[in-house]
Amino acid sequence: MAGLGWKLLTAKTPPPQVIAPVTEERAPQVEPQRDKVYEEAASDLEDRVKQADLAIIETMRDLDIKMHDLELVDVELRRFEDRGYHYQVLQFPKVSDRGRFLVTLRKKLYKRLPDATLLDNGDTEAAVEIDGQRTHLLLLEATPQIIALPEAKGPKLAVVIDDVGENYGLLRGLAALDIPLSFAVWPNASHTRECVDLITKTHHDLLIHFPMEPMGYPAVKPGDDALFVSMSDDEVRQRIGDNLRRIPEAIGVNNHMGSRFTANARGMRAALTEFRRHGLFFLDSLTSGKSVGRATAKDVGIPFYERDTFLDNVKDVNAIVLQLRKTERVAKRKGWAIAIGHPYRETLAALKQWQTSRDQSIQVISLSKLRPE
């Protein structure tokens, strides 16, 4: 893999040693043999570039992309903190599922380089940054759809489960339902990583349930990892980067709380711009009627969804089933609907009941399969 930044190190053969002739008058002074040390100046960033190379290789292996189809377009020696590293431009073969490729690469990068960032321009390019330095440019060519399958007609309904990350047992029950639920996970919950692993293993949509400032703050606390209206744009980007590194497999974001933050135009522009830069969509949980999410998403150009109903503000099985029926009516009226629930025992029981008695004329799908607004 020399083309991906690996360098074959070979020790140079030392010059022949000149030995003085031995005489009777004076015995030779034989010095102990010392190992010759040949060093290459080490670069911490270059070592981390090689770890990113391995993450790319592992991604290709998992997705059955052949190494001989990868083209090394360019390699450039750049410098960071007076040490060199190799910047690379890689042309990938046609990728049948671009989203899956990027999600897999985010996961591999996180395991090897938790502080690395995978950027996405939403089109044909992605990039890896380490310590703020661009190290890899990835040229992705999507496979053209020769025969486009017709989109299924009729109303569609998506159910998102928020606040995932604390009750792993309930998540297992929800993930086992015969319903393509989507899950939004807190980035700093007690069982965030275990929940993320289960969601990805069972092939459900994974969102980051991103804490944002509510109207009741500071009496109502969203958590220290939240976005606040007092933050500068740089602080918003930093906080987003910190949380995304904990769930690099996510394909989208929705807000936890956030009634104050989602109504703040400047903060939302900074946040949605950063989410878009990472190739994520945004689901507005609509915790405030004053949210600027829709207008900001349109200006920024990020794929956008908006919640229609909350399922379980009342923790009663019959009440939750009634909310699901209401969501069906919304879907029939406008063509689609998005419901948000939570990992409660009552919600699990209601979904079990609903999955066997729901309106079969409505297609229940993952959120990512629903066309953004």
CSV table of C-alpha atoms in Angstrom, one decimal:
chain,number,residue,atom,x,y,z
A,1,MET,CA,0.0,0.0,0.0
A,2,ALA,CA,2.8,2.4,-0.8
A,3,GLY,CA,0.2,4.5,-2.7
A,4,LEU,CA,-1.8,5.1,0.4
A,5,GLY,CA,1.0,6.6,2.5
A,6,TRP,CA,2.8,3.5,3.5
A,7,LYS,CA,6.6,3.8,3.1
A,8,LEU,CA,8.9,0.8,2.9
A,9,LEU,CA,11.9,1.5,5.2
A,10,THR,CA,15.2,-0.2,4.3
A,11,ALA,CA,18.4,0.1,6.3
A,12,LYS,CA,21.4,1.2,4.3
A,13,THR,CA,24.3,-1.2,4.3
A,14,PRO,CA,27.0,0.3,6.5
A,15,PRO,CA,30.4,1.1,4.9
A,16,PRO,CA,33.2,-1.5,5.3
A,17,GLN,CA,35.2,-1.1,8.5
A,18,VAL,CA,38.9,-0.4,8.1
A,19,ILE,CA,41.0,-2.4,10.6
A,20,ALA,CA,44.6,-1.5,11.3
A,21,PRO,CA,47.2,-4.3,10.9
A,22,VAL,CA,48.1,-6.2,14.0
A,23,THR,CA,51.8,-5.7,15.2
A,24,GLU,CA,53.7,-7.4,17.9
A,25,GLU,CA,54.5,-4.1,19.6
A,26,ARG,CA,50.9,-3.1,20.1
A,27,ALA,CA,47.7,-5.1,20.2
A,28,PRO,CA,44.8,-3.6,18.4
A,29,GLN,CA,42.2,-1.7,20.4
A,30,VAL,CA,39.0,-3.5,19.5
A,31,GLU,CA,36.0,-1.4,20.3
A,32,PRO,CA,32.7,-3.2,21.0
A,33,GLN,CA,30.4,-3.5,18.0
A,34,ARG,CA,27.5,-1.0,18.1
A,35,ASP,CA,24.3,-1.4,16.2
A,36,LYS,CA,23.9,1.2,13.6
A,37,VAL,CA,20.7,3.1,14.0
A,38,TYR,CA,19.1,4.5,11.0
A,39,GLU,CA,16.1,6.8,11.8
A,40,GLU,CA,13.5,8.6,9.8
A,41,ALA,CA,12.1,11.7,11.3
A,42,ALA,CA,8.8,10.7,12.9
A,43,SER,CA,5.6,12.7,12.3
A,44,ASP,CA,2.6,12.1,14.5
A,45,LEU,CA,0.3,13.4,11.8
A,46,GLU,CA,1.8,11.0,9.2
A,47,ASP,CA,1.2,8.1,11.6
A,48,ARG,CA,-2.4,9.2,12.0
A,49,VAL,CA,-2.7,9.5,8.2
A,50,LYS,CA,-1.7,5.9,8.0
A,51,GLN,CA,-4.4,5.0,10.5
A,52,ALA,CA,-6.9,6.8,8.2
A,53,ASP,CA,-5.6,4.8,5.3
A,54,LEU,CA,-6.4,1.6,7.3
A,55,ALA,CA,-9.9,2.9,8.0
A,56,ILE,CA,-10.4,3.4,4.2
A,57,ILE,CA,-9.0,-0.1,3.5
A,58,GLU,CA,-11.3,-1.7,6.1
A,59,THR,CA,-14.3,0.2,4.6
A,60,MET,CA,-13.6,-1.1,1.2
A,61,ARG,CA,-13.2,-4.6,2.4
A,62,ASP,CA,-16.5,-4.5,4.3
A,63,LEU,CA,-18.3,-3.2,1.3
A,64,ASP,CA,-16.5,-5.6,-1.1
A,65,ILE,CA,-14.8,-2.8,-3.1
A,66,LYS,CA,-11.7,-4.1,-4.7
A,67,MET,CA,-8.4,-2.5,-4.0
A,68,HIS,CA,-7.2,-2.7,-7.6
A,69,ASP,CA,-10.2,-0.5,-8.5
A,70,LEU,CA,-8.9,2.3,-6.3
A,71,GLU,CA,-6.9,5.0,-8.1
A,72,LEU,CA,-4.4,7.1,-6.4
A,73,VAL,CA,-4.8,10.4,-8.3
A,74,ASP,CA,-2.3,12.5,-6.4
A,75,VAL,CA,0.0,12.5,-3.4
A,76,GLU,CA,1.5,15.7,-2.0
A,77,LEU,CA,3.9,16.1,0.8
A,78,ARG,CA,2.6,18.8,3.1
A,79,ARG,CA,3.9,20.1,6.4
A,80,PHE,CA,2.3,20.5,9.7
A,81,GLU,CA,4.2,21.8,12.8
A,82,ASP,CA,7.4,21.5,10.8
A,83,ARG,CA,6.9,17.9,10.0
A,84,GLY,CA,5.7,16.2,6.8
A,85,TYR,CA,2.6,14.2,6.0
A,86,HIS,CA,1.1,12.9,2.8
A,87,TYR,CA,-2.1,14.5,1.5
A,88,GLN,CA,-3.8,12.1,-0.9
A,89,VAL,CA,-6.5,12.3,-3.6
A,90,LEU,CA,-8.2,9.0,-4.1
A,91,GLN,CA,-10.6,8.1,-6.9
A,92,PHE,CA,-13.0,5.3,-5.8
A,93,PRO,CA,-14.8,3.0,-8.2
A,94,LYS,CA,-18.6,3.4,-8.6
A,95,VAL,CA,-20.2,3.2,-5.2
A,96,SER,CA,-23.7,1.7,-5.3
A,97,ASP,CA,-24.7,3.1,-1.9
A,98,ARG,CA,-22.9,6.4,-1.1
A,99,GLY,CA,-24.6,6.8,2.2
A,100,ARG,CA,-23.6,3.4,3.4
A,101,PHE,CA,-20.0,4.0,2.3
A,102,LEU,CA,-19.8,7.2,4.3
A,103,VAL,CA,-21.4,5.8,7.4
A,104,THR,CA,-19.1,2.7,7.3
A,105,LEU,CA,-16.1,5.0,6.9
A,106,ARG,CA,-17.2,7.2,9.8
A,107,LYS,CA,-17.4,4.2,12.0
A,108,LYS,CA,-14.0,2.9,11.0
A,109,LEU,CA,-12.4,6.3,11.4
A,110,TYR,CA,-13.9,6.7,14.9
A,111,LYS,CA,-12.4,3.4,16.1
A,112,ARG,CA,-8.9,4.4,14.9
A,113,LEU,CA,-9.0,8.2,15.1
A,114,PRO,CA,-11.8,9.5,17.3
A,115,ASP,CA,-10.8,13.1,16.6
A,116,ALA,CA,-10.7,12.8,12.8
A,117,THR,CA,-13.5,14.4,10.8
A,118,LEU,CA,-15.2,13.0,7.7
A,119,LEU,CA,-16.6,15.9,5.6
A,120,ASP,CA,-19.2,15.5,2.8
A,121,ASN,CA,-20.1,17.9,0.1
A,122,GLY,CA,-23.3,16.1,-0.6
A,123,ASP,CA,-22.3,15.3,-4.1
A,124,THR,CA,-19.2,13.6,-5.5
A,125,GLU,CA,-16.6,14.4,-2.9
A,126,ALA,CA,-15.8,13.7,0.7
A,127,ALA,CA,-12.7,14.5,2.8
A,128,VAL,CA,-10.9,13.5,5.9
A,129,GLU,CA,-9.4,16.1,8.3
A,130,ILE,CA,-7.1,15.3,11.2
A,131,ASP,CA,-6.2,18.1,13.6
A,132,GLY,CA,-7.9,20.5,11.2
A,133,GLN,CA,-5.6,19.5,8.4
A,134,ARG,CA,-7.1,18.1,5.2
A,135,THR,CA,-5.4,14.7,4.7
A,136,HIS,CA,-7.6,12.8,2.2
A,137,LEU,CA,-9.8,13.9,-0.7
A,138,LEU,CA,-12.2,11.1,-1.7
A,139,LEU,CA,-13.7,11.3,-5.1
A,140,LEU,CA,-16.8,9.2,-5.2
A,141,GLU,CA,-18.6,8.3,-8.4
A,142,ALA,CA,-22.2,7.1,-7.8
A,143,THR,CA,-23.5,4.2,-9.8
A,144,PRO,CA,-26.0,5.5,-12.4
A,145,GLN,CA,-29.5,4.0,-12.0
A,146,ILE,CA,-30.1,2.3,-15.3
A,147,ILE,CA,-33.6,1.2,-14.3
A,148,ALA,CA,-35.3,3.3,-11.6
A,149,LEU,CA,-37.8,1.3,-9.6
A,150,PRO,CA,-41.1,3.2,-9.3
A,151,GLU,CA,-41.7,4.7,-5.9
A,152,ALA,CA,-44.5,2.9,-4.0
A,153,LYS,CA,-47.7,4.9,-4.2
A,154,GLY,CA,-49.9,5.7,-1.3
A,155,PRO,CA,-49.4,7.5,2.1
A,156,LYS,CA,-46.2,6.8,4.1
A,157,LEU,CA,-45.5,6.9,7.8
A,158,ALA,CA,-42.2,7.0,9.8
A,159,VAL,CA,-41.8,6.5,13.5
A,160,VAL,CA,-38.8,7.9,15.3
A,161,ILE,CA,-37.9,6.8,18.8
A,162,ASP,CA,-36.1,9.6,20.8
A,163,ASP,CA,-34.0,9.6,24.0
A,164,VAL,CA,-32.2,6.4,23.2
A,165,GLY,CA,-29.1,5.6,25.3
A,166,GLU,CA,-30.2,4.8,28.8
A,167,ASN,CA,-32.5,1.8,28.7
A,168,TYR,CA,-30.8,-0.8,26.5
A,169,GLY,CA,-33.3,-3.6,27.3
A,170,LEU,CA,-36.2,-1.5,26.0
A,171,LEU,CA,-34.2,-0.7,22.9
A,172,ARG,CA,-33.8,-4.4,22.2
A,173,GLY,CA,-37.5,-4.9,22.4
A,174,LEU,CA,-38.2,-2.0,20.0
A,175,ALA,CA,-35.5,-3.0,17.5
A,176,ALA,CA,-37.1,-6.5,17.4
A,177,LEU,CA,-40.5,-5.2,16.3
A,178,ASP,CA,-41.6,-5.8,12.7
A,179,ILE,CA,-41.6,-2.1,12.1
A,180,PRO,CA,-38.8,-0.2,10.5
A,181,LEU,CA,-38.3,2.3,13.4
A,182,SER,CA,-35.7,5.0,13.3
A,183,PHE,CA,-33.7,5.7,16.5
A,184,ALA,CA,-32.3,9.0,17.8
A,185,VAL,CA,-29.5,8.4,20.4
A,186,TRP,CA,-28.1,10.9,23.0
A,187,PRO,CA,-24.4,11.4,22.4
A,188,ASN,CA,-23.5,11.2,26.1
A,189,ALA,CA,-25.9,8.7,27.6
A,190,SER,CA,-24.9,5.8,29.9
A,191,HIS,CA,-25.2,3.2,27.1
A,192,THR,CA,-24.7,5.3,24.0
A,193,ARG,CA,-22.1,3.0,22.4
A,194,GLU,CA,-24.0,-0.2,23.1
A,195,CYS,CA,-27.2,1.2,21.7
A,196,VAL,CA,-25.4,2.5,18.6
A,197,ASP,CA,-23.9,-0.9,17.9
A,198,LEU,CA,-27.3,-2.6,18.3
A,199,ILE,CA,-29.0,-0.1,16.0
A,200,THR,CA,-26.4,-0.4,13.2
A,201,LYS,CA,-26.3,-4.2,13.6
A,202,THR,CA,-30.1,-4.4,13.1
A,203,HIS,CA,-30.0,-2.0,10.2
A,204,HIS,CA,-32.3,0.7,11.6
A,205,ASP,CA,-31.9,4.4,10.8
A,206,LEU,CA,-29.6,6.1,13.4
A,207,LEU,CA,-29.8,9.8,14.3
A,208,ILE,CA,-28.0,11.9,16.9
A,209,HIS,CA,-30.5,13.2,19.4
A,210,PHE,CA,-28.7,16.5,19.8
A,211,PRO,CA,-29.4,18.5,23.0
A,212,MET,CA,-30.3,22.1,22.5
A,213,GLU,CA,-31.3,24.9,24.8
A,214,PRO,CA,-35.0,25.0,25.9
A,215,MET,CA,-37.0,28.0,26.9
A,216,GLY,CA,-36.9,27.0,30.6
A,217,TYR,CA,-33.1,27.0,30.8
A,218,PRO,CA,-31.4,27.1,33.3
A,219,ALA,CA,-34.2,25.6,35.4
A,220,VAL,CA,-34.6,23.0,32.7
A,221,LYS,CA,-31.2,21.6,31.8
A,222,PRO,CA,-30.5,20.0,28.4
A,223,GLY,CA,-27.0,18.9,29.5
A,224,ASP,CA,-23.6,20.3,29.2
A,225,ASP,CA,-23.2,18.9,25.7
A,226,ALA,CA,-26.0,21.1,24.3
A,227,LEU,CA,-26.1,23.9,21.9
A,228,PHE,CA,-26.9,27.3,23.5
A,229,VAL,CA,-27.9,30.6,21.9
A,230,SER,CA,-25.0,32.3,23.7
A,231,MET,CA,-22.5,30.3,21.7
A,232,SER,CA,-20.5,31.8,18.9
A,233,ASP,CA,-20.5,30.1,15.5
A,234,ASP,CA,-17.1,28.6,16.2
A,235,GLU,CA,-18.4,27.2,19.6
A,236,VAL,CA,-21.4,25.7,17.9
A,237,ARG,CA,-19.2,24.0,15.3
A,238,GLN,CA,-16.9,22.7,18.1
A,239,ARG,CA,-19.8,21.3,20.1
A,240,ILE,CA,-21.2,19.6,17.1
A,241,GLY,CA,-17.8,18.1,16.3
A,242,ASP,CA,-17.5,16.8,19.8
A,243,ASN,CA,-20.9,15.1,19.7
A,244,LEU,CA,-20.6,13.7,16.2
A,245,ARG,CA,-17.3,12.0,17.1
A,246,ARG,CA,-19.3,10.0,19.6
A,247,ILE,CA,-21.8,8.7,17.0
A,248,PRO,CA,-20.0,8.8,13.7
A,249,GLU,CA,-22.4,6.2,12.2
A,250,ALA,CA,-25.3,8.7,12.3
A,251,ILE,CA,-27.1,9.7,9.1
A,252,GLY,CA,-29.1,12.5,10.6
A,253,VAL,CA,-29.8,14.7,13.6
A,254,ASN,CA,-32.9,15.8,15.5
A,255,ASN,CA,-33.2,18.1,18.5
A,256,HIS,CA,-33.6,17.1,22.1
A,257,MET,CA,-35.5,20.0,23.8
A,258,GLY,CA,-34.3,23.1,21.9
A,259,SER,CA,-37.4,25.3,22.1
A,260,ARG,CA,-35.1,28.3,22.5
A,261,PHE,CA,-32.3,27.3,20.2
A,262,THR,CA,-34.4,26.2,17.3
A,263,ALA,CA,-36.1,29.7,17.4
A,264,ASN,CA,-32.7,31.4,17.1
A,265,ALA,CA,-31.9,32.1,13.4
A,266,ARG,CA,-28.2,32.7,13.9
A,267,GLY,CA,-27.6,29.6,16.0
A,268,MET,CA,-29.7,27.4,13.7
A,269,ARG,CA,-27.8,28.6,10.6
A,270,ALA,CA,-24.5,27.8,12.2
A,271,ALA,CA,-25.7,24.4,13.3
A,272,LEU,CA,-27.5,23.3,10.2
A,273,THR,CA,-24.6,24.5,8.0
A,274,GLU,CA,-22.3,22.2,10.0
A,275,PHE,CA,-24.7,19.3,9.9
A,276,ARG,CA,-24.9,19.6,6.2
A,277,ARG,CA,-21.1,19.8,5.9
A,278,HIS,CA,-21.0,16.4,7.6
A,279,GLY,CA,-23.6,14.9,5.2
A,280,LEU,CA,-26.4,14.7,7.7
A,281,PHE,CA,-30.1,15.5,7.4
A,282,PHE,CA,-32.1,17.4,10.1
A,283,LEU,CA,-35.4,16.4,11.7
A,284,ASP,CA,-37.1,19.2,13.5
A,285,SER,CA,-38.7,17.7,16.6
A,286,LEU,CA,-40.8,20.9,16.6
A,287,THR,CA,-40.6,21.6,20.3
A,288,SER,CA,-41.5,25.2,19.6
A,289,GLY,CA,-44.0,26.7,17.2
A,290,LYS,CA,-41.5,29.5,16.7
A,291,SER,CA,-38.8,27.2,15.2
A,292,VAL,CA,-36.9,28.6,12.2
A,293,GLY,CA,-35.8,25.1,11.2
A,294,ARG,CA,-37.7,24.8,8.0
A,295,ALA,CA,-36.7,28.3,6.7
A,296,THR,CA,-33.1,27.9,7.7
A,297,ALA,CA,-32.9,24.4,6.2
A,298,LYS,CA,-34.1,25.8,2.9
A,299,ASP,CA,-31.5,28.6,2.9
A,300,VAL,CA,-28.7,26.2,4.0
A,301,GLY,CA,-29.7,23.4,1.6
A,302,ILE,CA,-29.8,20.6,4.1
A,303,PRO,CA,-32.3,17.7,3.7
A,304,PHE,CA,-35.2,18.5,6.2
A,305,TYR,CA,-38.0,16.7,8.0
A,306,GLU,CA,-40.5,17.9,10.5
A,307,ARG,CA,-42.4,16.0,13.2
A,308,ASP,CA,-46.2,15.7,12.9
A,309,THR,CA,-47.2,14.0,16.1
A,310,PHE,CA,-45.8,13.0,19.5
A,311,LEU,CA,-47.0,9.6,20.5
A,312,ASP,CA,-46.5,9.2,24.3
A,313,ASN,CA,-46.8,12.5,26.1
A,314,VAL,CA,-49.4,10.5,28.0
A,315,LYS,CA,-47.8,7.1,29.1
A,316,ASP,CA,-50.9,5.0,28.5
A,317,VAL,CA,-51.0,2.2,25.9
A,318,ASN,CA,-54.5,3.1,24.6
A,319,ALA,CA,-53.6,6.8,24.4
A,320,ILE,CA,-50.4,5.9,22.4
A,321,VAL,CA,-52.4,3.7,20.0
A,322,LEU,CA,-54.8,6.6,19.5
A,323,GLN,CA,-51.9,8.9,18.6
A,324,LEU,CA,-50.7,6.3,16.1
A,325,ARG,CA,-54.2,6.3,14.6
A,326,LYS,CA,-54.1,10.1,14.4
A,327,THR,CA,-50.7,9.9,12.6
A,328,GLU,CA,-52.3,7.5,10.1
A,329,ARG,CA,-54.9,10.1,9.4
A,330,VAL,CA,-52.3,12.8,8.9
A,331,ALA,CA,-50.4,10.6,6.5
A,332,LYS,CA,-53.6,9.9,4.5
A,333,ARG,CA,-54.4,13.6,4.3
A,334,LYS,CA,-51.0,15.0,3.2
A,335,GLY,CA,-49.3,11.9,1.9
A,336,TRP,CA,-46.8,11.3,4.7
A,337,ALA,CA,-46.4,11.7,8.5
A,338,ILE,CA,-43.6,11.5,11.0
A,339,ALA,CA,-44.3,10.4,14.6
A,340,ILE,CA,-41.9,10.7,17.5
A,341,GLY,CA,-42.0,8.4,20.5
A,342,HIS,CA,-39.8,7.4,23.4
A,343,PRO,CA,-38.3,4.2,24.9
A,344,TYR,CA,-41.2,3.6,27.4
A,345,ARG,CA,-42.7,0.2,28.2
A,346,GLU,CA,-46.1,1.6,27.3
A,347,THR,CA,-44.8,2.8,23.9
A,348,LEU,CA,-43.3,-0.7,23.2
A,349,ALA,CA,-46.6,-2.3,24.1
A,350,ALA,CA,-48.6,0.1,22.0
A,351,LEU,CA,-46.4,-0.5,18.9
A,352,LYS,CA,-46.8,-4.2,19.3
A,353,GLN,CA,-50.5,-3.8,19.3
A,354,TRP,CA,-50.5,-1.4,16.4
A,355,GLN,CA,-48.2,-3.4,14.2
A,356,THR,CA,-50.9,-6.2,13.9
A,357,SER,CA,-53.9,-3.9,13.5
A,358,ARG,CA,-52.6,-0.8,11.6
A,359,ASP,CA,-54.0,0.6,8.4
A,360,GLN,CA,-52.4,-1.6,5.7
A,361,SER,CA,-52.9,1.0,3.0
A,362,ILE,CA,-50.2,3.1,4.7
A,363,GLN,CA,-46.6,2.2,4.0
A,364,VAL,CA,-44.5,2.3,7.2
A,365,ILE,CA,-40.9,3.1,6.3
A,366,SER,CA,-37.6,4.3,7.8
A,367,LEU,CA,-37.2,8.0,8.0
A,368,SER,CA,-34.4,8.0,5.5
A,369,LYS,CA,-36.7,6.5,2.9
A,370,LEU,CA,-39.1,9.3,3.2
A,371,ARG,CA,-38.5,12.1,0.7
A,372,PRO,CA,-37.3,15.3,2.5
A,373,GLU,CA,-39.5,18.3,2.5
